[in-house]
């Protein structure tokens, strides 16, 4: 190849790779395979290495990181990077809307269209493109002078180094936000814990730390992304852009990633509705959402509104309640869980995080306390999101004053006083009969996704275990109204409901039953895998490690745990008792279908029946009915056989429905 041909080949490859980057990172719609892409990249890299005279700082090969710097050069922004006014409730937004209308001398009843965008919690950068090539990228700094981070920004996969349109503008100034996904943030922190480095408090800090690496190769390893949201200046372009929504569309065409959550709203009410929607989906988003930004959509109106010294009059940032706060660790307690594992829990000075008062937060394991270097008395960052248990992110070491002390795992179980043994990264109570382990097992056993015994709260479980009435989960099926009514705060109605809920729970799917057993590492999903593979208890009990490992989704940890569970005599006895007490398996379709007429109805038998009473008892209980052994005013049916006893007279006295075997069968058949 002649030099000219080589140059053409290099340019062609760069153009194609840029385009495929855009398809992949911006449009999320690639049209070539990863290996084809890698092949092109490899060819380009080779040609560039062999022909250094064709070096281009915006070649897609710089995405892996260029030369390291000693320090970042300062850059003065041509147009200052201002901030936004904040609002915290709907009134602030209505007030913003009214103020704009006053300023523009419009009537209160006129509608102003707003472009509503998510407010990303990252760090903002300004990117300048000349003739379609990235020229310089700078951080916001103090708004007037920022730092030159061009080489680092070049490594960000979804930042276009060349705009992907024909006839790009001569000059383009774009602002966007650089951020990390929640997953990537977690990955980076886990890696830092492993390497004994301090963890980042939040994705924003992690993004800032990642961008401000002097060696761009380090930045390239953190998977930063950028969303563009503000076209600050454009010169020498074929089109005139008149609206914010249009500018964002245009930025997307040029090659920038823009948020899918942006929405053009016709008036302030619609804007508030979209804000509410974004707040609802906040926890499900891959990135941290900080709030929303409302921008007057029309550029003509934006120009008329102009700026104050610190912010535009045409925009407002509405902040969502924070999900993080700092507070003090008053103490660290250990919590004994269902499998006997001790989890350290931080007792916090109560703090309001996004409207919820948090006073406890998980510290996970001893290892994590050590690696994060958390002490009792530390001021710490606490994070909560949605329904997830709050967790301690990191300590603020600068606030230590010498009163802080290290936490040590106790040697004895705080519940039963038995010895604690180390088990991998965990500490565990060695007493298989530890009351706390039993209480937690019962809680799990009765929970909704397990046996689903409604109304069985922790207070009841604690009493049953403490009084020695429930010694393993099978004892639940020996409970009846009379026993339950002896407990504190259990009245007749509750006791009755509980009894029928217990009876109803006997018909269960095999998968739910496996889950209910509380085998370590066997969650809902694995329980389903096991039920599908082994079909019944016999097979599951006998399952070998190899058979278990052959299931897609079952690894060594799970296999070992299942085998050791079924090797334990105590567990086998419990299962036998459960079957004896009448647990039976139903398929998915018939599970929970107890819309029978006799659900929650009580029955009593008297006299000689044609079949053993046990036979009817089982039928009644399968349909959610209850079998009693004495007459009371509340009894629903007395079933009479030959030679009935005194129960019949009593039932007549109380005006109770008296039926025979045939009538009972008719009831059962619905
Ligand atoms: S527009 C004139 N739009 O919020 C300022 N900013 O408080 C124009 N931010 O520094 C900024 N998401 O870091 C704008 N969709 C969005 C944003 C956004 C996040 C950040 C940005 C800015 C700060 C202003």
XYZ file of C-alpha atoms and ligand atoms in Angstrom:
694
model
C 0.000 0.000 0.000
C 1.219 3.493 -0.768
C 1.261 6.030 2.083
C -1.779 7.646 0.549
C -3.658 4.375 0.495
C -2.661 3.710 4.111
C -3.911 7.137 5.163
C -7.210 6.496 3.375
C -7.513 3.061 4.987
C -6.880 4.538 8.462
C -9.431 7.291 7.926
C -11.956 4.813 6.640
C -11.499 2.561 9.698
C -11.765 5.490 12.099
C -14.941 6.657 10.431
C -16.508 3.198 10.572
C -15.506 2.542 14.175
C -16.875 5.912 15.263
C -20.126 5.095 13.577
C -20.356 1.663 15.215
C -19.521 3.189 18.601
C -22.479 5.481 18.076
C -24.788 2.595 17.124
C -23.645 0.662 20.168
C -23.298 3.261 22.909
C -25.795 5.931 21.931
C -28.516 4.231 19.942
C -28.153 0.926 21.772
C -28.659 -0.733 18.406
C -25.437 -2.283 17.046
C -25.376 -3.604 13.498
C -22.133 -5.598 13.628
C -20.906 -8.303 15.986
C -18.393 -7.652 18.752
C -15.800 -9.735 16.951
C -16.166 -7.749 13.722
C -15.747 -4.591 15.762
C -12.677 -5.975 17.542
C -11.191 -6.947 14.203
C -11.546 -3.394 12.846
C -10.097 -1.957 16.032
C -7.129 -4.336 15.844
C -6.436 -3.389 12.226
C -6.615 0.298 12.996
C -4.313 -0.068 16.000
C -1.765 -1.950 13.867
C -1.855 0.593 11.036
C -1.494 3.484 13.512
C 1.444 1.805 15.270
C 3.212 1.188 11.971
C 2.487 4.675 10.649
C 2.865 7.125 13.528
C 2.758 10.095 11.146
C -0.999 9.599 10.852
C -1.534 10.007 14.596
C -4.832 11.644 15.511
C -5.729 12.487 19.095
C -9.361 11.752 18.312
C -8.818 8.325 16.848
C -11.177 5.776 18.448
C -8.099 3.850 19.617
C -7.591 6.480 22.354
C -10.609 4.988 24.176
C -8.177 2.763 26.066
C -6.323 5.777 27.461
C -3.452 7.954 26.234
C -0.495 9.594 27.966
C -0.514 10.332 31.712
C -0.189 13.896 33.078
C 1.492 15.395 36.141
C -1.375 17.745 36.779
C -4.457 19.086 35.034
C -4.089 22.333 33.157
C -6.556 25.120 34.071
C -9.006 26.272 31.447
C -11.102 29.405 31.418
C -14.646 28.786 30.190
C -15.622 30.995 27.266
C -19.157 30.956 28.561
C -19.372 30.568 32.341
C -20.880 27.293 33.556
C -23.649 28.501 35.844
C -25.687 26.488 38.275
C -29.444 26.041 38.638
C -31.868 27.350 41.235
C -33.217 24.622 43.495
C -36.776 23.745 44.433
C -37.878 21.180 46.989
C -41.627 20.821 46.693
C -44.441 21.293 44.193
C -45.074 24.822 45.455
C -41.559 25.840 44.456
C -42.318 24.616 40.942
C -45.658 26.438 40.740
C -43.936 29.563 42.024
C -41.250 29.189 39.352
C -43.960 28.911 36.683
C -45.799 32.000 38.024
C -42.590 34.028 38.221
C -41.773 33.263 34.605
C -45.236 34.310 33.485
C -44.939 37.570 35.451
C -41.536 38.244 33.956
C -42.856 37.593 30.438
C -46.031 39.593 31.194
C -48.188 36.594 30.422
C -51.471 35.728 32.097
C -51.465 33.136 34.912
C -53.786 30.941 32.870
C -51.412 30.753 29.875
C -49.472 27.539 29.421
C -45.707 27.398 29.152
C -44.137 24.260 27.699
C -41.349 22.757 29.750
C -38.773 20.201 28.782
C -38.401 18.006 31.846
C -35.133 16.127 32.228
C -33.769 13.856 34.913
C -31.136 15.557 37.033
C -28.193 13.204 37.012
C -25.934 13.030 39.985
C -22.509 13.085 38.434
C -20.161 15.841 37.473
C -20.747 18.237 34.663
C -18.313 18.813 31.840
C -18.174 21.136 28.914
C -17.079 19.715 25.567
C -15.932 21.894 22.687
C -15.950 20.513 19.141
C -14.292 22.229 16.225
C -15.255 21.133 12.726
C -16.848 18.065 14.235
C -13.801 16.901 16.255
C -13.527 16.926 20.039
C -11.181 19.796 20.796
C -11.261 20.218 24.535
C -13.195 18.872 27.517
C -13.179 20.642 30.868
C -14.709 20.254 34.299
C -16.969 22.926 35.724
C -14.512 24.003 38.431
C -15.804 27.220 40.008
C -17.941 27.909 36.945
C -15.373 30.263 35.396
C -12.181 28.221 35.437
C -12.169 24.439 35.175
C -9.614 21.717 34.505
C -8.634 20.263 31.176
C -9.689 16.619 31.273
C -9.747 16.057 27.507
C -7.568 12.935 27.492
C -9.707 11.308 30.137
C -12.994 12.245 28.526
C -11.711 10.721 25.279
C -11.719 7.301 26.991
C -15.444 7.475 27.778
C -17.121 5.017 25.482
C -20.243 6.990 24.624
C -18.563 10.359 24.081
C -18.200 10.996 20.324
C -14.659 11.970 19.380
C -15.951 12.920 15.957
C -19.549 13.928 15.365
C -21.346 11.370 13.246
C -23.090 13.821 10.908
C -22.130 15.282 7.530
C -21.416 19.010 7.609
C -20.871 19.286 11.373
C -21.025 22.761 12.921
C -17.832 24.825 12.827
C -18.030 25.270 16.565
C -20.035 23.444 19.198
C -20.099 23.812 22.987
C -22.049 21.074 24.795
C -22.574 20.437 28.475
C -23.294 17.027 29.883
C -23.016 14.938 33.006
C -20.440 12.232 33.545
C -21.564 9.413 35.774
C -21.311 5.795 36.804
C -24.073 3.220 36.949
C -24.983 1.951 40.416
C -23.590 -1.470 39.429
C -20.285 -0.066 38.270
C -20.060 1.971 41.473
C -20.555 -1.212 43.471
C -17.949 -3.048 41.412
C -15.389 -0.279 41.912
C -15.998 -0.178 45.667
C -15.784 -3.959 45.993
C -12.461 -3.836 44.184
C -11.281 -1.068 46.501
C -12.296 -3.057 49.581
C -10.244 -5.978 48.237
C -7.229 -3.726 47.684
C -7.589 -2.081 51.081
C -8.354 1.294 49.534
C -10.938 3.663 51.017
C -14.354 3.242 49.392
C -16.229 6.039 47.638
C -19.280 7.361 49.491
C -21.509 7.510 46.410
C -21.507 7.106 42.617
C -20.933 10.840 42.218
C -17.692 10.813 44.213
C -16.620 7.681 42.418
C -17.285 9.295 39.030
C -15.344 12.407 40.025
C -12.465 10.297 41.340
C -12.450 8.257 38.171
C -12.449 11.217 35.830
C -9.740 13.074 37.695
C -7.122 10.368 37.234
C -3.855 11.707 35.898
C -3.424 8.506 33.933
C -6.210 8.176 31.350
C -5.656 4.406 31.313
C -7.056 4.363 34.851
C -10.073 6.387 33.758
C -10.633 3.971 30.892
C -10.944 1.090 33.392
C -13.892 2.728 35.145
C -16.847 2.534 32.860
C -17.923 6.142 32.901
C -20.726 7.363 30.681
C -21.922 10.784 29.677
C -25.360 12.208 28.990
C -25.534 15.466 27.048
C -28.238 17.940 28.096
C -27.287 21.474 27.197
C -26.277 22.920 23.849
C -24.443 25.994 25.064
C -23.255 27.374 21.764
C -23.357 26.365 18.115
C -21.868 28.245 15.174
C -21.697 27.580 11.446
C -24.473 25.018 11.345
C -26.988 24.331 8.617
C -30.019 24.375 10.930
C -31.493 26.857 13.347
C -32.569 25.202 16.574
C -35.495 26.792 18.346
C -36.418 24.529 21.254
C -34.715 22.644 24.043
C -36.363 19.383 22.963
C -35.128 20.007 19.425
C -31.591 20.697 20.641
C -31.509 17.408 22.544
C -32.773 15.554 19.463
C -30.066 17.256 17.415
C -27.370 16.336 19.965
C -28.476 12.737 19.671
C -28.167 12.879 15.872
C -24.677 14.298 16.212
C -23.603 11.301 18.262
C -24.247 12.154 21.914
C -26.101 9.957 24.357
C -29.143 11.773 25.717
C -31.536 10.585 28.379
C -34.524 8.466 27.402
C -36.387 9.930 30.365
C -36.625 13.466 28.982
C -40.140 14.605 28.230
C -41.725 17.610 26.616
C -44.600 18.776 28.842
C -47.267 21.223 27.713
C -47.629 22.992 31.043
C -46.531 23.001 34.645
C -49.082 20.357 35.706
C -47.779 17.899 33.145
C -44.240 18.711 34.245
C -45.112 17.872 37.846
C -46.674 14.617 36.703
C -43.478 13.609 34.918
C -41.455 14.577 37.973
C -43.628 12.252 40.076
C -43.134 9.464 37.578
C -39.348 9.833 37.645
C -39.386 9.839 41.425
C -41.354 6.584 41.417
C -38.969 4.752 39.097
C -35.887 6.215 40.755
C -34.871 3.074 42.628
C -35.219 0.923 39.507
C -32.960 3.083 37.354
C -29.407 1.957 36.660
C -28.127 5.437 37.616
C -28.589 7.637 40.620
C -31.297 10.248 39.935
C -30.910 13.372 41.960
C -34.089 15.127 40.894
C -35.493 16.694 37.758
C -34.683 19.829 35.797
C -37.497 21.869 34.252
C -36.425 24.027 31.329
C -38.573 26.481 29.401
C -38.701 24.711 26.056
C -38.731 27.730 23.743
C -35.320 29.333 23.093
C -37.052 32.580 22.250
C -38.585 32.694 25.725
C -35.291 31.536 27.245
C -33.562 34.513 25.615
C -36.180 36.907 26.949
C -35.827 35.471 30.443
C -32.024 35.516 30.447
C -29.774 34.870 33.453
C -29.172 36.197 36.931
C -25.525 36.310 38.014
C -25.604 32.712 39.123
C -28.288 30.865 37.195
C -30.672 30.942 34.244
C -34.195 32.269 34.919
C -35.595 29.674 32.507
C -34.718 26.569 34.492
C -35.171 25.087 37.940
C -33.701 21.968 39.499
C -36.126 20.083 41.672
C -34.265 17.929 44.172
C -35.599 14.532 45.251
C -35.207 13.735 48.937
C -31.676 12.525 49.615
C -31.031 8.819 49.994
C -27.901 9.351 51.966
C -27.071 11.120 55.199
C -24.331 11.214 57.803
C -24.947 10.207 61.378
C -23.137 8.655 64.331
C -22.715 4.975 65.195
C -23.737 4.744 68.853
C -23.029 1.048 69.130
C -22.646 -2.127 67.123
C -24.876 -5.071 67.974
C -24.870 -8.535 66.530
C -27.969 -10.059 65.102
C -28.329 -13.844 64.947
C -30.050 -14.967 61.761
C -31.892 -18.058 60.593
C -28.745 -19.941 59.695
C -27.040 -18.976 62.957
C -24.853 -16.395 61.244
C -24.004 -13.305 63.265
C -24.504 -10.051 61.404
C -23.114 -6.862 62.899
C -25.699 -4.082 62.914
C -24.909 -0.429 63.534
C -27.157 1.303 66.067
C -27.365 4.847 64.792
C -28.254 8.210 66.144
C -31.657 8.374 64.380
C -31.435 10.301 61.131
C -34.046 11.251 58.561
C -33.086 9.946 55.135
C -35.536 10.932 52.426
C -38.480 11.009 54.831
C -37.694 7.779 56.682
C -36.082 7.761 60.113
C -33.210 5.309 60.123
C -31.763 4.055 63.400
C -30.143 0.757 62.382
C -28.041 -0.167 59.396
C -26.400 -3.354 58.272
C -22.635 -3.730 58.400
C -22.771 -7.145 56.649
C -19.639 -8.930 57.896
C -16.695 -8.463 60.220
C -14.451 -8.393 57.167
C -16.313 -5.458 55.783
C -16.095 -3.530 59.057
C -12.359 -4.018 59.047
C -11.830 -3.151 55.419
C -14.068 -0.086 55.559
C -12.343 0.768 58.848
C -15.538 1.477 60.784
C -15.388 2.189 64.531
C -18.038 2.614 67.226
C -18.512 6.358 67.676
C -17.658 7.135 64.048
C -19.653 9.576 61.993
C -20.646 7.587 58.908
C -22.443 7.901 55.594
C -25.649 5.873 55.623
C -27.462 4.973 52.443
C -31.005 3.773 51.890
C -32.984 3.172 48.714
C -36.560 1.956 48.473
C -37.229 -1.106 50.578
C -33.597 -2.139 50.854
C -32.125 -2.398 54.368
C -30.058 0.746 55.034
C -26.311 0.240 55.006
C -23.271 2.013 56.315
C -21.178 3.151 53.373
C -18.077 4.577 55.002
C -16.740 6.461 57.995
C -15.736 10.134 57.983
C -12.313 9.594 59.475
C -11.537 13.300 59.665
C -14.158 13.642 62.392
C -12.504 11.143 64.763
C -11.656 12.651 68.132
C -10.076 9.735 69.974
C -13.298 8.514 71.609
C -13.934 5.941 68.865
C -13.310 2.291 69.612
C -12.969 -0.884 67.565
C -15.743 -3.433 67.440
C -15.005 -7.051 68.269
C -17.111 -10.067 67.458
C -18.307 -11.713 70.688
C -16.966 -15.187 71.492
C -20.338 -16.356 72.743
C -23.751 -16.148 71.103
C -25.588 -13.112 72.517
C -28.822 -15.136 72.511
C -27.959 -18.554 73.923
C -24.383 -18.192 75.152
C -23.022 -20.988 72.966
C -19.657 -20.754 71.285
C -19.233 -18.828 68.083
C -17.252 -20.508 65.303
C -15.682 -18.842 62.294
C -17.090 -20.166 59.023
C -15.346 -18.573 56.043
C -16.095 -14.867 56.168
C -18.889 -15.508 58.686
C -19.242 -16.072 62.399
C -21.853 -18.571 63.428
C -23.580 -19.765 66.586
C -22.667 -23.447 67.038
C -25.921 -24.349 68.797
C -28.358 -25.824 66.276
C -31.109 -25.311 68.841
C -30.305 -21.654 69.434
C -33.710 -20.072 70.166
C -32.969 -17.154 67.857
C -32.139 -19.519 65.010
C -35.405 -21.336 65.665
C -37.401 -18.080 65.807
C -35.882 -16.913 62.542
C -36.519 -20.325 60.941
C -40.157 -20.182 61.991
C -40.470 -16.615 60.674
C -39.066 -17.769 57.370
C -41.205 -20.915 57.330
C -44.487 -19.023 57.758
C -43.534 -16.120 55.454
C -45.554 -15.273 52.383
C -43.267 -16.855 49.804
C -42.879 -19.979 51.951
C -45.877 -21.623 53.699
C -47.770 -18.327 53.671
C -49.425 -18.620 57.073
C -51.212 -15.324 57.413
C -51.194 -13.457 60.723
C -48.274 -15.302 62.256
C -46.311 -12.292 63.516
C -42.945 -12.166 65.298
C -44.542 -11.514 68.711
C -46.506 -14.765 68.479
C -43.515 -16.729 67.212
C -41.327 -15.443 70.029
C -43.809 -16.534 72.682
C -44.278 -19.954 71.115
C -40.541 -20.585 71.062
C -39.857 -19.082 74.491
C -42.637 -21.136 76.077
C -41.252 -24.276 74.454
C -44.467 -24.916 72.523
C -42.685 -24.776 69.168
C -39.412 -26.712 69.207
C -39.146 -27.099 65.462
C -41.221 -25.831 62.555
C -43.391 -28.960 62.437
C -44.830 -28.074 65.853
C -46.756 -25.287 64.136
C -49.171 -27.955 62.939
C -49.945 -29.066 66.496
C -51.299 -25.604 67.326
C -54.986 -24.985 67.696
C -57.269 -22.205 68.822
C -57.075 -23.159 72.502
C -53.295 -23.187 72.642
C -53.037 -19.965 70.654
C -55.530 -18.147 72.878
C -53.257 -18.691 75.862
C -50.659 -16.398 74.305
C -50.415 -12.716 75.176
C -52.419 -10.469 72.940
C -54.119 -13.292 71.055
C -57.899 -13.108 71.236
C -60.450 -15.621 70.072
C -60.894 -14.169 66.607
C -57.153 -14.029 65.903
C -56.676 -17.537 67.276
C -59.405 -18.850 65.009
C -58.009 -17.108 61.976
C -54.553 -18.386 62.758
C -55.782 -21.919 63.160
C -57.489 -21.888 59.814
C -54.481 -20.225 58.162
C -52.335 -23.045 59.544
C -54.706 -25.656 58.178
C -54.922 -23.945 54.824
C -51.163 -23.858 54.460
C -50.953 -27.650 54.383
C -51.524 -27.830 50.632
C -48.317 -26.382 49.210
C -46.286 -26.547 46.025
C -43.128 -28.600 46.258
C -41.006 -25.572 45.350
C -42.477 -23.420 48.124
C -42.006 -26.246 50.586
C -38.312 -26.571 49.697
C -37.926 -22.822 50.075
C -39.731 -22.912 53.436
C -37.218 -25.418 54.831
C -34.724 -22.580 54.895
C -31.783 -24.512 53.498
C -28.807 -22.179 53.369
C -28.257 -20.652 49.896
C -31.577 -22.051 48.655
C -33.721 -19.048 47.792
C -36.976 -19.020 45.891
C -35.302 -19.469 42.538
C -33.060 -22.376 43.480
C -35.983 -24.041 45.276
C -37.850 -23.950 42.000
C -34.905 -25.491 40.151
C -34.704 -28.280 42.728
C -38.425 -28.972 42.589
C -38.370 -29.170 38.810
C -35.432 -31.529 38.779
C -36.301 -33.876 41.660
C -40.118 -33.755 41.563
C -40.560 -35.241 45.056
C -39.024 -35.376 48.512
C -37.701 -38.933 48.137
C -35.537 -37.950 45.190
C -34.436 -34.667 46.721
C -33.392 -36.336 49.985
C -31.239 -38.794 48.089
C -29.754 -36.241 45.655
C -25.986 -36.512 45.406
C -23.609 -33.596 45.140
C -22.939 -34.528 41.497
C -26.617 -34.669 40.604
C -27.137 -31.297 42.237
C -24.153 -29.789 40.453
C -25.493 -30.948 37.103
C -28.382 -28.467 37.452
C -27.846 -25.232 35.605
C -27.887 -22.566 38.316
C -26.648 -24.770 41.163
C -23.039 -24.247 42.187
C -20.818 -25.927 44.776
C -21.956 -23.783 47.675
C -25.603 -24.663 47.067
C -24.932 -28.348 46.377
C -22.921 -28.744 49.592
C -25.522 -26.942 51.599
C -28.378 -29.138 50.282
C -26.431 -32.344 50.910
C -25.509 -31.376 54.447
C -29.084 -30.279 55.194
C -30.425 -33.726 54.303
C -27.612 -35.440 56.200
C -28.797 -33.876 59.420
C -31.089 -36.279 61.290
C -32.901 -33.421 62.998
C -33.963 -31.988 59.649
C -35.182 -35.355 58.370
C -37.221 -35.834 61.525
C -38.808 -32.419 61.117
C -39.757 -33.204 57.516
C -41.234 -36.563 58.542
C -43.322 -34.889 61.191
C -44.522 -32.250 58.730
C -45.736 -35.006 56.398
C -47.333 -36.819 59.285
C -49.222 -33.663 60.267
C -50.707 -33.554 56.820
C -48.551 -31.410 54.543
C -49.342 -32.420 50.991
C -48.145 -31.194 47.633
C -50.265 -29.476 45.025
C -49.348 -28.208 41.589
C -48.942 -24.548 40.731
C -52.393 -24.336 39.228
C -54.353 -25.545 42.223
C -52.140 -23.831 44.820
C -54.044 -21.310 46.898
C -57.416 -22.180 45.377
C -59.339 -22.656 48.578
C -62.389 -20.729 47.571
C -64.316 -23.566 49.061
C -67.590 -22.904 50.873
C -66.159 -24.401 54.045
C -63.097 -22.169 54.241
C -62.740 -20.994 57.857
C -65.858 -22.946 58.881
C -65.679 -25.191 61.927
C -66.879 -28.781 62.154
C -67.437 -31.237 64.921
C -68.161 -34.966 64.552
C -70.370 -37.092 66.749
C -71.572 -40.693 66.516
C -70.328 -43.461 64.245
C -69.550 -42.531 60.669
C -69.078 -44.893 57.724
C -65.439 -43.812 57.376
C -62.812 -43.000 60.021
C -63.046 -39.428 61.351
C -59.464 -38.843 60.233
C -60.644 -39.293 56.658
C -63.146 -36.439 56.963
C -60.822 -34.341 59.036
C -58.274 -34.375 56.253
C -60.858 -33.482 53.608
C -62.194 -30.600 55.682
C -58.756 -29.234 56.481
C -57.605 -29.473 52.878
C -60.313 -26.988 52.014
C -59.450 -24.629 54.830
C -62.049 -25.853 57.304
C -61.356 -26.504 60.967
C -62.216 -29.565 62.998
C -63.085 -28.994 66.647
C -63.562 -31.343 69.572
C -66.228 -29.602 71.587
C -69.435 -27.682 70.961
C -69.454 -23.933 71.330
C -71.814 -21.211 70.170
C -69.441 -20.436 67.344
C -69.401 -23.931 65.878
C -70.635 -23.910 62.294
C -71.539 -27.573 61.673
C -72.134 -30.667 63.720
C -71.738 -33.808 61.600
C -73.892 -36.587 63.033
C -73.424 -40.337 62.566
C -75.198 -43.272 64.227
C -75.743 -43.128 67.972
C -74.784 -39.487 68.491
C -73.731 -38.446 71.985
C -74.603 -35.461 74.156
C -72.976 -33.138 71.650
C -76.113 -33.295 69.555
C -78.313 -31.924 72.327
C -75.907 -29.132 73.047
C -75.701 -28.223 69.376
C -79.474 -28.070 69.135
C -79.513 -25.798 72.136
C -77.096 -23.420 70.382
C -79.009 -23.584 67.093
C -76.083 -25.026 65.200
C -76.360 -26.512 61.682
C -76.724 -30.241 62.026
C -75.745 -32.301 58.989
C -75.089 -35.924 58.143
C -72.275 -37.546 56.167
C -74.033 -37.074 52.837
C -74.584 -33.396 53.450
C -70.959 -33.020 54.488
C -69.800 -34.619 51.247
C -72.079 -32.325 49.283
C -70.548 -29.323 51.054
C -67.060 -30.590 50.312
C -67.878 -31.023 46.663
C -69.115 -27.452 46.593
S -28.714 22.249 32.819
C -27.011 26.815 33.238
N -29.611 19.824 32.944
O -26.986 20.224 37.802
C -26.889 25.460 33.875
N -27.983 20.469 34.549
O -27.306 22.702 39.510
C -27.422 24.427 32.962
N -27.323 18.656 36.069
O -24.021 21.909 37.034
C -27.414 23.082 33.568
N -28.614 17.096 35.209
O -24.072 19.351 36.883
C -28.780 20.719 33.502
N -30.486 17.671 32.861
C -29.660 18.567 33.416
C -28.822 18.246 34.509
C -28.004 19.226 35.055
C -27.707 17.359 36.124
C -26.358 19.261 37.000
C -25.214 19.957 36.348
C -25.283 21.371 36.778
C -26.085 21.288 38.014
C -26.825 22.579 38.222
